[in-house]
mmCIF file of N, CA, C and O in Angstrom:
data_model
loop_
_atom_site.group_PDB
_atom_site.id
_atom_site.type_symbol
_atom_site.label_atom_id
_atom_site.label_comp_id
_atom_site.label_asym_id
_atom_site.label_seq_id
_atom_site.Cartn_x
_atom_site.Cartn_y
_atom_site.Cartn_z
ATOM 1 N N MET N 21 51.642 19.570 33.632
ATOM 2 C CA MET N 21 52.077 20.585 34.231
ATOM 3 C C MET N 21 50.071 20.489 35.151
ATOM 4 O O MET N 21 50.200 21.189 36.666
ATOM 5 N N ALA N 22 49.492 21.171 34.612
ATOM 6 C CA ALA N 22 48.206 21.981 34.501
ATOM 7 C C ALA N 22 47.407 21.134 35.847
ATOM 8 O O ALA N 22 46.647 21.092 36.725
ATOM 9 N N PHE N 23 47.951 19.675 34.465
ATOM 10 C CA PHE N 23 46.977 18.258 35.779
ATOM 11 C C PHE N 23 47.601 18.630 37.418
ATOM 12 O O PHE N 23 46.400 18.694 38.007
ATOM 13 N N THR N 24 48.193 18.057 37.209
ATOM 14 C CA THR N 24 48.965 18.644 38.389
ATOM 15 C C THR N 24 49.275 19.457 39.642
ATOM 16 O O THR N 24 48.517 19.748 40.292
ATOM 17 N N THR N 25 49.529 20.563 38.938
ATOM 18 C CA THR N 25 48.237 22.369 39.956
ATOM 19 C C THR N 25 47.263 22.112 40.392
ATOM 20 O O THR N 25 46.428 21.994 41.293
ATOM 21 N N PHE N 26 45.763 21.348 39.185
ATOM 22 C CA PHE N 26 44.193 20.837 39.271
ATOM 23 C C PHE N 26 45.053 19.828 40.940
ATOM 24 O O PHE N 26 43.889 20.653 41.847
ATOM 25 N N VAL N 27 45.334 18.973 40.600
ATOM 26 C CA VAL N 27 44.600 18.456 41.055
ATOM 27 C C VAL N 27 45.587 18.696 42.959
ATOM 28 O O VAL N 27 45.214 18.363 44.176
ATOM 29 N N TYR N 28 46.652 19.069 43.507
ATOM 30 C CA TYR N 28 47.722 19.666 44.896
ATOM 31 C C TYR N 28 46.356 20.906 44.870
ATOM 32 O O TYR N 28 46.350 20.918 46.239
ATOM 33 N N ASP N 29 45.235 21.811 44.229
ATOM 34 C CA ASP N 29 45.096 22.723 44.711
ATOM 35 C C ASP N 29 44.036 22.253 45.414
ATOM 36 O O ASP N 29 43.180 22.585 45.822
ATOM 37 N N THR N 30 42.887 21.240 44.559
ATOM 38 C CA THR N 30 41.911 20.482 44.633
ATOM 39 C C THR N 30 42.275 19.173 46.527
ATOM 40 O O THR N 30 41.088 20.446 47.751
ATOM 41 N N LEU N 31 43.360 19.205 46.815
ATOM 42 C CA LEU N 31 43.853 18.153 48.389
ATOM 43 C C LEU N 31 43.744 19.530 48.800
ATOM 44 O O LEU N 31 43.708 19.671 50.098
ATOM 45 N N ASP N 32 44.366 20.974 48.984
ATOM 46 C CA ASP N 32 45.060 21.999 48.820
ATOM 47 C C ASP N 32 43.374 22.141 50.049
ATOM 48 O O ASP N 32 43.356 22.471 51.247
ATOM 49 N N VAL N 33 42.335 22.804 49.711
ATOM 50 C CA VAL N 33 40.820 23.340 49.471
ATOM 51 C C VAL N 33 40.223 22.559 49.790
ATOM 52 O O VAL N 33 39.500 22.767 51.343
ATOM 53 N N CYS N 34 40.493 20.341 49.647
ATOM 54 C CA CYS N 34 40.157 19.940 50.810
ATOM 55 C C CYS N 34 40.330 19.892 51.966
ATOM 56 O O CYS N 34 39.729 19.368 53.431
ATOM 57 N N THR N 35 41.985 19.302 52.590
ATOM 58 C CA THR N 35 42.364 19.927 53.472
ATOM 59 C C THR N 35 41.565 21.361 54.753
ATOM 60 O O THR N 35 41.622 20.400 55.758
ATOM 61 N N ARG N 36 42.074 21.687 53.539
ATOM 62 C CA ARG N 36 41.413 23.040 54.642
ATOM 63 C C ARG N 36 40.024 22.588 55.106
ATOM 64 O O ARG N 36 39.471 23.537 56.263
ATOM 65 N N LEU N 37 39.522 22.940 53.796
ATOM 66 C CA LEU N 37 37.531 23.149 54.586
ATOM 67 C C LEU N 37 37.088 21.889 56.084
ATOM 68 O O LEU N 37 36.964 22.617 56.097
ATOM 69 N N GLY N 38 38.253 19.924 55.490
ATOM 70 C CA GLY N 38 37.780 19.378 56.190
ATOM 71 C C GLY N 38 38.627 20.313 57.891
ATOM 72 O O GLY N 38 37.593 19.576 59.004
ATOM 73 N N ARG N 39 39.066 20.860 57.274
ATOM 74 C CA ARG N 39 39.945 21.220 58.798
ATOM 75 C C ARG N 39 38.938 22.194 59.996
ATOM 76 O O ARG N 39 39.179 22.465 60.575
ATOM 77 N N TYR N 40 38.420 23.040 58.442
ATOM 78 C CA TYR N 40 37.357 24.126 58.813
ATOM 79 C C TYR N 40 36.219 23.684 59.297
ATOM 80 O O TYR N 40 35.385 24.159 60.836
ATOM 81 N N VAL N 41 35.367 22.435 58.898
ATOM 82 C CA VAL N 41 34.703 21.538 59.631
ATOM 83 C C VAL N 41 34.473 21.163 60.677
ATOM 84 O O VAL N 41 33.694 20.935 61.598
ATOM 85 N N MET N 42 35.993 20.362 61.184
ATOM 86 C CA MET N 42 35.907 19.900 61.992
ATOM 87 C C MET N 42 36.541 20.923 62.779
ATOM 88 O O MET N 42 35.883 20.458 64.253
ATOM 89 N N GLN N 43 36.472 22.015 62.854
ATOM 90 C CA GLN N 43 37.312 23.053 63.878
ATOM 91 C C GLN N 43 35.721 23.041 64.306
ATOM 92 O O GLN N 43 35.629 23.270 65.458
ATOM 93 N N GLU N 44 34.836 23.314 62.997
ATOM 94 C CA GLU N 44 34.106 24.519 63.443
ATOM 95 C C GLU N 44 32.473 22.683 64.092
ATOM 96 O O GLU N 44 32.340 23.208 65.757
ATOM 97 N N LEU N 45 32.405 21.702 63.969
ATOM 98 C CA LEU N 45 31.945 20.662 64.781
ATOM 99 C C LEU N 45 31.989 20.575 65.736
ATOM 100 O O LEU N 45 31.187 20.207 67.614
ATOM 101 N N LEU N 46 33.835 20.138 66.119
ATOM 102 C CA LEU N 46 33.987 19.682 67.535
ATOM 103 C C LEU N 46 34.181 21.509 68.514
ATOM 104 O O LEU N 46 34.739 20.467 69.313
ATOM 105 N N GLY N 47 34.559 22.036 68.438
ATOM 106 C CA GLY N 47 34.056 23.702 68.573
ATOM 107 C C GLY N 47 35.766 23.710 68.695
ATOM 108 O O GLY N 47 35.965 24.621 70.178
ATOM 109 N N TRP N 48 36.772 23.723 68.384
ATOM 110 C CA TRP N 48 38.611 23.667 68.415
ATOM 111 C C TRP N 48 38.222 24.905 68.157
ATOM 112 O O TRP N 48 38.322 24.732 67.130
ATOM 113 N N GLN N 49 38.986 25.721 68.952
ATOM 114 C CA GLN N 49 40.018 26.690 69.134
ATOM 115 C C GLN N 49 41.054 26.803 69.390
ATOM 116 O O GLN N 49 41.825 26.275 69.250
ATOM 117 N N GLY N 50 41.872 28.051 68.638
ATOM 118 C CA GLY N 50 43.640 28.645 68.953
ATOM 119 C C GLY N 50 43.912 27.261 68.657
ATOM 120 O O GLY N 50 43.615 26.799 67.375
ATOM 121 N N ARG N 51 45.867 27.009 68.291
ATOM 122 C CA ARG N 51 46.533 26.616 67.576
ATOM 123 C C ARG N 51 46.310 25.039 68.073
ATOM 124 O O ARG N 51 46.720 24.484 67.034
ATOM 125 N N ALA N 52 45.744 24.713 69.176
ATOM 126 C CA ALA N 52 45.781 23.598 69.135
ATOM 127 C C ALA N 52 45.144 22.551 68.168
ATOM 128 O O ALA N 52 45.221 21.345 67.610
ATOM 129 N N GLY N 53 44.248 22.820 68.372
ATOM 130 C CA GLY N 53 41.977 22.345 67.942
ATOM 131 C C GLY N 53 42.717 22.737 66.099
ATOM 132 O O GLY N 53 42.097 21.673 65.277
ATOM 133 N N ARG N 54 43.675 24.044 65.543
ATOM 134 C CA ARG N 54 43.160 24.275 64.291
ATOM 135 C C ARG N 54 44.659 22.601 63.703
ATOM 136 O O ARG N 54 44.496 22.098 63.007
ATOM 137 N N LEU N 55 46.450 22.578 64.655
ATOM 138 C CA LEU N 55 46.825 21.387 64.807
ATOM 139 C C LEU N 55 46.678 20.041 64.415
ATOM 140 O O LEU N 55 46.900 19.467 63.689
ATOM 141 N N VAL N 56 45.572 19.397 65.587
ATOM 142 C CA VAL N 56 44.766 18.447 66.102
ATOM 143 C C VAL N 56 43.405 18.718 64.698
ATOM 144 O O VAL N 56 44.069 17.107 63.946
ATOM 145 N N ALA N 57 42.721 19.080 64.229
ATOM 146 C CA ALA N 57 41.613 18.905 63.220
ATOM 147 C C ALA N 57 42.753 18.924 61.946
ATOM 148 O O ALA N 57 42.460 18.589 60.931
ATOM 149 N N THR N 58 43.790 19.096 61.347
ATOM 150 C CA THR N 58 44.730 19.425 59.966
ATOM 151 C C THR N 58 44.963 17.911 60.183
ATOM 152 O O THR N 58 45.069 17.307 59.237
ATOM 153 N N ALA N 59 46.205 17.234 61.642
ATOM 154 C CA ALA N 59 46.321 15.681 61.630
ATOM 155 C C ALA N 59 45.384 15.153 61.115
ATOM 156 O O ALA N 59 45.285 14.335 60.474
ATOM 157 N N LEU N 60 43.896 15.355 61.895
ATOM 158 C CA LEU N 60 42.922 14.153 61.368
ATOM 159 C C LEU N 60 42.167 14.297 59.918
ATOM 160 O O LEU N 60 42.196 13.382 59.311
ATOM 161 N N THR N 61 42.769 15.794 59.293
ATOM 162 C CA THR N 61 41.768 15.604 57.773
ATOM 163 C C THR N 61 42.611 14.762 57.242
ATOM 164 O O THR N 61 42.328 13.588 55.784
ATOM 165 N N ALA N 62 44.925 15.603 57.172
ATOM 166 C CA ALA N 62 44.757 14.845 56.208
ATOM 167 C C ALA N 62 45.581 13.036 56.467
ATOM 168 O O ALA N 62 46.410 12.685 55.787
ATOM 169 N N GLY N 63 45.375 12.376 57.650
ATOM 170 C CA GLY N 63 45.779 11.588 58.226
ATOM 171 C C GLY N 63 44.686 10.585 58.498
ATOM 172 O O GLY N 63 45.365 9.770 57.720
ATOM 173 N N VAL N 64 43.469 10.334 57.989
ATOM 174 C CA VAL N 64 42.422 9.644 57.744
ATOM 175 C C VAL N 64 42.736 8.993 56.106
ATOM 176 O O VAL N 64 42.879 8.627 56.035
ATOM 177 N N PRO N 65 42.939 10.705 54.978
ATOM 178 C CA PRO N 65 43.299 9.806 53.728
ATOM 179 C C PRO N 65 44.430 8.825 53.713
ATOM 180 O O PRO N 65 44.891 8.484 52.748
ATOM 181 N N LEU N 66 45.414 9.906 54.690
ATOM 182 C CA LEU N 66 47.143 9.030 54.368
ATOM 183 C C LEU N 66 46.975 8.297 54.710
ATOM 184 O O LEU N 66 47.855 6.421 54.285
ATOM 185 N N PHE N 67 45.463 7.319 55.479
ATOM 186 C CA PHE N 67 45.721 5.680 56.218
ATOM 187 C C PHE N 67 45.361 5.078 55.029
ATOM 188 O O PHE N 67 45.627 4.296 55.111
ATOM 189 N N PHE N 68 44.532 5.314 54.359
ATOM 190 C CA PHE N 68 43.601 4.591 53.260
ATOM 191 C C PHE N 68 45.159 4.657 52.083
ATOM 192 O O PHE N 68 44.611 3.670 51.257
ATOM 193 N N LEU N 69 45.458 6.042 52.001
ATOM 194 C CA LEU N 69 47.424 5.342 50.881
ATOM 195 C C LEU N 69 48.056 4.223 51.034
ATOM 196 O O LEU N 69 48.842 4.095 50.281
ATOM 197 N N LEU N 70 47.884 4.290 52.338
ATOM 198 C CA LEU N 70 49.391 3.953 52.867
ATOM 199 C C LEU N 70 49.094 2.448 53.251
ATOM 200 O O LEU N 70 50.323 1.698 53.440
ATOM 201 N N ARG N 71 47.815 1.907 52.481
ATOM 202 C CA ARG N 71 47.797 0.880 52.738
ATOM 203 C C ARG N 71 47.732 -0.208 51.405
ATOM 204 O O ARG N 71 48.215 0.695 50.168
ATOM 205 N N GLN N 72 47.833 -1.261 51.368
ATOM 206 C CA GLN N 72 47.598 -1.862 49.796
ATOM 207 C C GLN N 72 46.401 -2.957 49.828
ATOM 208 O O GLN N 72 46.136 -4.205 49.925
ATOM 209 N N PRO N 73 45.327 -2.260 48.467
ATOM 210 C CA PRO N 73 44.135 -3.210 49.204
ATOM 211 C C PRO N 73 44.975 -4.009 47.672
ATOM 212 O O PRO N 73 45.400 -3.999 47.166
ATOM 213 N N LEU N 74 44.147 -4.955 47.825
ATOM 214 C CA LEU N 74 43.802 -6.332 47.005
ATOM 215 C C LEU N 74 42.407 -6.758 47.028
ATOM 216 O O LEU N 74 41.797 -6.376 47.107
ATOM 217 N N ASP N 75 42.759 -7.005 45.667
ATOM 218 C CA ASP N 75 41.555 -7.046 44.656
ATOM 219 C C ASP N 75 41.040 -9.099 44.480
ATOM 220 O O ASP N 75 41.594 -9.491 46.391
ATOM 221 N N GLU N 76 39.836 -9.364 44.215
ATOM 222 C CA GLU N 76 39.286 -10.981 44.260
ATOM 223 C C GLU N 76 40.539 -11.872 44.438
ATOM 224 O O GLU N 76 39.812 -12.987 45.101
ATOM 225 N N THR N 77 41.213 -11.765 43.701
ATOM 226 C CA THR N 77 42.421 -12.657 43.050
ATOM 227 C C THR N 77 43.401 -12.694 44.742
ATOM 228 O O THR N 77 44.121 -13.603 44.520
ATOM 229 N N GLY N 78 43.878 -12.264 45.190
ATOM 230 C CA GLY N 78 44.622 -11.129 46.023
ATOM 231 C C GLY N 78 46.002 -10.786 45.382
ATOM 232 O O GLY N 78 47.108 -10.917 46.536
ATOM 233 N N LYS N 79 45.002 -10.330 44.321
ATOM 234 C CA LYS N 79 46.404 -8.866 43.356
ATOM 235 C C LYS N 79 46.849 -7.977 44.597
ATOM 236 O O LYS N 79 45.121 -7.626 44.529
ATOM 237 N N VAL N 80 47.749 -7.198 44.127
ATOM 238 C CA VAL N 80 47.992 -5.532 44.801
ATOM 239 C C VAL N 80 47.242 -4.494 43.387
ATOM 240 O O VAL N 80 47.002 -4.715 43.172
ATOM 241 N N VAL N 81 46.305 -4.197 44.115
ATOM 242 C CA VAL N 81 45.624 -3.477 43.828
ATOM 243 C C VAL N 81 46.009 -1.124 43.663
ATOM 244 O O VAL N 81 46.377 -1.195 44.336
ATOM 245 N N PRO N 82 46.903 -0.969 42.517
ATOM 246 C CA PRO N 82 47.419 0.237 42.944
ATOM 247 C C PRO N 82 46.285 1.302 43.490
ATOM 248 O O PRO N 82 44.808 1.495 43.061
ATOM 249 N N VAL N 83 46.714 2.149 44.052
ATOM 250 C CA VAL N 83 45.911 2.974 45.740
ATOM 251 C C VAL N 83 45.603 3.725 44.280
ATOM 252 O O VAL N 83 44.045 4.438 44.761
ATOM 253 N N TRP N 84 45.962 4.738 43.744
ATOM 254 C CA TRP N 84 45.335 5.282 42.305
ATOM 255 C C TRP N 84 43.823 5.080 42.032
ATOM 256 O O TRP N 84 43.208 6.434 41.794
ATOM 257 N N ARG N 85 44.199 3.098 41.742
ATOM 258 C CA ARG N 85 42.875 2.896 40.262
ATOM 259 C C ARG N 85 41.732 2.585 41.667
ATOM 260 O O ARG N 85 40.751 3.223 41.040
ATOM 261 N N VAL N 86 42.248 2.203 42.532
ATOM 262 C CA VAL N 86 40.811 2.436 43.380
ATOM 263 C C VAL N 86 40.267 4.187 44.104
ATOM 264 O O VAL N 86 39.060 3.951 43.858
ATOM 265 N N PHE N 87 40.686 5.071 44.226
ATOM 266 C CA PHE N 87 40.783 6.349 44.281
ATOM 267 C C PHE N 87 39.895 6.838 42.852
ATOM 268 O O PHE N 87 38.772 7.847 43.082
ATOM 269 N N TRP N 88 39.753 6.409 42.189
ATOM 270 C CA TRP N 88 40.546 6.748 41.027
ATOM 271 C C TRP N 88 37.897 6.855 40.502
ATOM 272 O O TRP N 88 37.952 7.960 40.237
ATOM 273 N N GLY N 89 38.073 5.604 40.643
ATOM 274 C CA GLY N 89 37.017 5.131 40.399
ATOM 275 C C GLY N 89 36.166 6.982 41.145
ATOM 276 O O GLY N 89 34.647 6.472 41.254
ATOM 277 N N LEU N 90 36.237 5.906 42.158
ATOM 278 C CA LEU N 90 35.312 7.030 43.348
ATOM 279 C C LEU N 90 35.231 8.224 43.700
ATOM 280 O O LEU N 90 34.926 9.344 43.116
ATOM 281 N N PHE N 91 35.817 8.853 42.694
ATOM 282 C CA PHE N 91 36.821 10.843 42.438
ATOM 283 C C PHE N 91 35.378 10.893 40.956
ATOM 284 O O PHE N 91 35.525 12.038 40.744
ATOM 285 N N GLY N 92 35.480 10.067 39.691
ATOM 286 C CA GLY N 92 34.726 9.793 39.056
ATOM 287 C C GLY N 92 33.361 10.042 39.536
ATOM 288 O O GLY N 92 32.641 10.528 38.890
ATOM 289 N N ALA N 93 32.793 9.286 40.325
ATOM 290 C CA ALA N 93 31.868 8.736 40.568
ATOM 291 C C ALA N 93 30.876 10.094 40.997
ATOM 292 O O ALA N 93 29.814 10.114 41.878
ATOM 293 N N SER N 94 31.595 10.696 42.463
ATOM 294 C CA SER N 94 31.303 11.787 42.740
ATOM 295 C C SER N 94 31.826 12.543 42.526
ATOM 296 O O SER N 94 30.870 14.038 42.726
ATOM 297 N N ASN N 95 32.416 13.076 41.297
ATOM 298 C CA ASN N 95 32.954 13.780 40.177
ATOM 299 C C ASN N 95 30.748 14.658 39.315
ATOM 300 O O ASN N 95 31.039 15.010 38.940
ATOM 301 N N GLN N 96 30.711 12.834 38.448
ATOM 302 C CA GLN N 96 29.783 12.706 38.298
ATOM 303 C C GLN N 96 28.363 13.707 39.169
ATOM 304 O O GLN N 96 27.390 14.383 38.386
ATOM 305 N N LEU N 97 28.381 13.118 40.645
ATOM 306 C CA LEU N 97 26.910 13.264 41.613
ATOM 307 C C LEU N 97 27.090 14.875 42.315
ATOM 308 O O LEU N 97 25.661 15.937 41.501
ATOM 309 N N LEU N 98 28.089 15.541 41.860
ATOM 310 C CA LEU N 98 28.078 16.627 42.042
ATOM 311 C C LEU N 98 27.693 18.099 41.085
ATOM 312 O O LEU N 98 26.915 18.516 41.322
ATOM 313 N N ALA N 99 28.026 17.964 39.768
ATOM 314 C CA ALA N 99 26.912 17.470 39.031
ATOM 315 C C ALA N 99 25.997 17.796 38.505
ATOM 316 O O ALA N 99 24.974 18.194 37.804
ATOM 317 N N ALA N 100 25.483 16.202 38.919
ATOM 318 C CA ALA N 100 24.122 16.151 38.902
ATOM 319 C C ALA N 100 23.199 17.451 40.111
ATOM 320 O O ALA N 100 22.196 17.326 39.742
ATOM 321 N N LEU N 101 24.468 17.577 41.044
ATOM 322 C CA LEU N 101 23.164 18.007 42.712
ATOM 323 C C LEU N 101 23.210 19.733 41.768
ATOM 324 O O LEU N 101 22.477 20.770 42.076
ATOM 325 N N THR N 102 24.137 20.246 41.056
ATOM 326 C CA THR N 102 25.080 21.564 40.655
ATOM 327 C C THR N 102 23.861 21.727 39.241
ATOM 328 O O THR N 102 23.105 22.800 39.321
ATOM 329 N N LEU N 103 23.116 20.410 38.526
ATOM 330 C CA LEU N 103 22.642 20.615 37.436
ATOM 331 C C LEU N 103 20.779 21.109 38.099
ATOM 332 O O LEU N 103 20.201 21.134 37.826
ATOM 333 N N LEU N 104 20.717 20.013 38.839
ATOM 334 C CA LEU N 104 19.750 19.961 39.495
ATOM 335 C C LEU N 104 19.243 21.266 40.418
ATOM 336 O O LEU N 104 18.588 21.883 40.239
ATOM 337 N N ALA N 105 20.163 21.710 41.172
ATOM 338 C CA ALA N 105 19.814 23.382 41.601
ATOM 339 C C ALA N 105 19.971 24.344 40.373
ATOM 340 O O ALA N 105 18.563 25.226 41.121
ATOM 341 N N VAL N 106 20.355 24.799 39.355
ATOM 342 C CA VAL N 106 20.202 25.827 38.424
ATOM 343 C C VAL N 106 19.311 25.415 37.672
ATOM 344 O O VAL N 106 18.114 26.596 37.775
ATOM 345 N N THR N 107 17.835 23.879 37.906
ATOM 346 C CA THR N 107 16.915 23.593 37.280
ATOM 347 C C THR N 107 15.887 24.220 38.247
ATOM 348 O O THR N 107 14.848 24.709 37.281
ATOM 349 N N VAL N 108 15.847 23.884 39.538
ATOM 350 C CA VAL N 108 14.644 24.485 40.540
ATOM 351 C C VAL N 108 15.347 25.989 40.175
ATOM 352 O O VAL N 108 13.650 26.642 40.739
ATOM 353 N N TRP N 109 16.574 26.707 40.450
ATOM 354 C CA TRP N 109 16.615 28.190 40.418
ATOM 355 C C TRP N 109 15.320 28.428 38.557
ATOM 356 O O TRP N 109 14.678 29.556 39.214
ATOM 357 N N LEU N 110 15.873 27.560 37.278
ATOM 358 C CA LEU N 110 14.791 27.888 36.351
ATOM 359 C C LEU N 110 13.434 27.925 36.975
ATOM 360 O O LEU N 110 13.090 28.787 36.678
ATOM 361 N N TRP N 111 13.276 26.892 37.337
ATOM 362 C CA TRP N 111 12.143 26.484 37.116
ATOM 363 C C TRP N 111 11.051 27.515 38.421
ATOM 364 O O TRP N 111 9.604 28.047 38.597
ATOM 365 N N ARG N 112 11.730 27.109 39.737
ATOM 366 C CA ARG N 112 10.713 28.655 40.729
ATOM 367 C C ARG N 112 11.769 30.833 39.473
ATOM 368 O O ARG N 112 10.152 31.584 40.064
ATOM 369 N N THR N 113 12.236 30.585 38.923
ATOM 370 C CA THR N 113 11.975 32.040 38.263
ATOM 371 C C THR N 113 11.547 32.020 36.612
ATOM 372 O O THR N 113 11.175 33.292 36.429
ATOM 373 N N ARG N 114 10.534 30.872 36.809
ATOM 374 C CA ARG N 114 9.653 30.306 35.524
ATOM 375 C C ARG N 114 10.009 30.430 34.664
ATOM 376 O O ARG N 114 9.786 32.191 33.135
ATOM 377 N N ARG N 115 11.119 30.327 34.144
ATOM 378 C CA ARG N 115 12.002 30.265 32.819
ATOM 379 C C ARG N 115 12.000 28.986 32.189
ATOM 380 O O ARG N 115 11.061 28.144 33.393
ATOM 381 N N ARG N 116 12.422 28.711 31.232
ATOM 382 C CA ARG N 116 12.286 27.714 30.373
ATOM 383 C C ARG N 116 13.417 26.765 31.281
ATOM 384 O O ARG N 116 14.597 26.060 31.511
ATOM 385 N N TYR N 117 12.683 26.228 32.352
ATOM 386 C CA TYR N 117 13.048 24.859 33.166
ATOM 387 C C TYR N 117 13.662 23.728 32.639
ATOM 388 O O TYR N 117 14.739 22.476 32.802
ATOM 389 N N TRP N 118 12.631 23.087 31.506
ATOM 390 C CA TRP N 118 13.092 21.793 30.518
ATOM 391 C C TRP N 118 14.339 21.358 30.286
ATOM 392 O O TRP N 118 14.333 20.001 30.149
ATOM 393 N N CYS N 119 15.140 22.241 29.684
ATOM 394 C CA CYS N 119 16.254 21.701 28.853
ATOM 395 C C CYS N 119 17.134 21.406 30.265
ATOM 396 O O CYS N 119 18.425 21.038 29.880
ATOM 397 N N GLY N 120 16.611 21.608 31.240
ATOM 398 C CA GLY N 120 17.786 20.618 33.002
ATOM 399 C C GLY N 120 17.191 19.740 33.398
ATOM 400 O O GLY N 120 18.726 18.916 34.020
ATOM 401 N N TRP N 121 16.389 19.136 32.873
ATOM 402 C CA TRP N 121 16.137 18.162 33.158
ATOM 403 C C TRP N 121 16.727 16.778 32.904
ATOM 404 O O TRP N 121 17.221 15.741 33.793
ATOM 405 N N SER N 122 16.992 17.374 31.081
ATOM 406 C CA SER N 122 17.654 15.217 31.014
ATOM 407 C C SER N 122 18.604 15.904 31.679
ATOM 408 O O SER N 122 20.120 14.234 31.635
ATOM 409 N N PRO N 123 19.583 16.264 31.581
ATOM 410 C CA PRO N 123 20.906 16.517 32.023
ATOM 411 C C PRO N 123 21.378 15.879 33.732
ATOM 412 O O PRO N 123 21.981 14.886 34.064
ATOM 413 N N VAL N 124 19.498 16.256 34.138
ATOM 414 C CA VAL N 124 20.132 16.037 35.631
ATOM 415 C C VAL N 124 19.482 14.998 35.431
ATOM 416 O O VAL N 124 20.434 13.543 36.148
ATOM 417 N N CYS N 125 19.295 13.681 34.488
ATOM 418 C CA CYS N 125 18.516 13.134 34.697
ATOM 419 C C CYS N 125 19.750 11.114 34.484
ATOM 420 O O CYS N 125 19.928 10.968 35.334
ATOM 421 N N ARG N 126 20.463 12.233 33.340
ATOM 422 C CA ARG N 126 21.947 10.933 33.502
ATOM 423 C C ARG N 126 22.619 11.146 33.768
ATOM 424 O O ARG N 126 22.953 9.643 34.511
ATOM 425 N N PRO N 127 23.428 12.179 34.800
ATOM 426 C CA PRO N 127 24.309 12.086 35.605
ATOM 427 C C PRO N 127 23.849 11.028 36.982
ATOM 428 O O PRO N 127 24.738 10.596 37.773
ATOM 429 N N SER N 128 22.677 11.903 37.420
ATOM 430 C CA SER N 128 22.616 11.125 38.521
ATOM 431 C C SER N 128 22.056 9.444 37.930
ATOM 432 O O SER N 128 22.238 8.649 39.317
ATOM 433 N N GLY N 129 21.855 8.887 37.073
ATOM 434 C CA GLY N 129 21.243 8.493 37.334
ATOM 435 C C GLY N 129 22.744 6.832 36.430
ATOM 436 O O GLY N 129 23.112 5.684 37.392
ATOM 437 N N CYS N 130 23.971 7.664 36.261
ATOM 438 C CA CYS N 130 24.615 6.660 36.745
ATOM 439 C C CYS N 130 25.339 6.565 37.357
ATOM 440 O O CYS N 130 25.962 5.580 37.924
ATOM 441 N N THR N 131 25.438 7.480 38.124
ATOM 442 C CA THR N 131 26.332 7.337 39.815
ATOM 443 C C THR N 131 25.120 6.621 40.340
ATOM 444 O O THR N 131 25.753 6.528 42.009
ATOM 445 N N SER N 132 23.768 6.515 40.482
ATOM 446 C CA SER N 132 23.194 5.708 41.519
ATOM 447 C C SER N 132 23.356 4.368 41.095
ATOM 448 O O SER N 132 23.784 3.552 40.515
#
């Protein structure tokens, strides 16, 4: 149940942030802008979820398997960028920054 709650909360936050960013970038205001931005933000992933991806042999691949690899790679990349930001902050404040370089190099090397 905790995993399901995490997934639903993550999807909710991503949809809201996507809607806010779309409204800001396109300058859409009011209820109509909110509805169109929400439909586009939720509609594009829904389009890909409703498709049936095929592997190289022509067999149907479950959609969760396609997105799970993408989620894992983006999670590792986000971790590497966060560690990089903390390491740079440690370096600029003249603290022990060397302890951050090893964890930064490993995830960024795995995802590139």
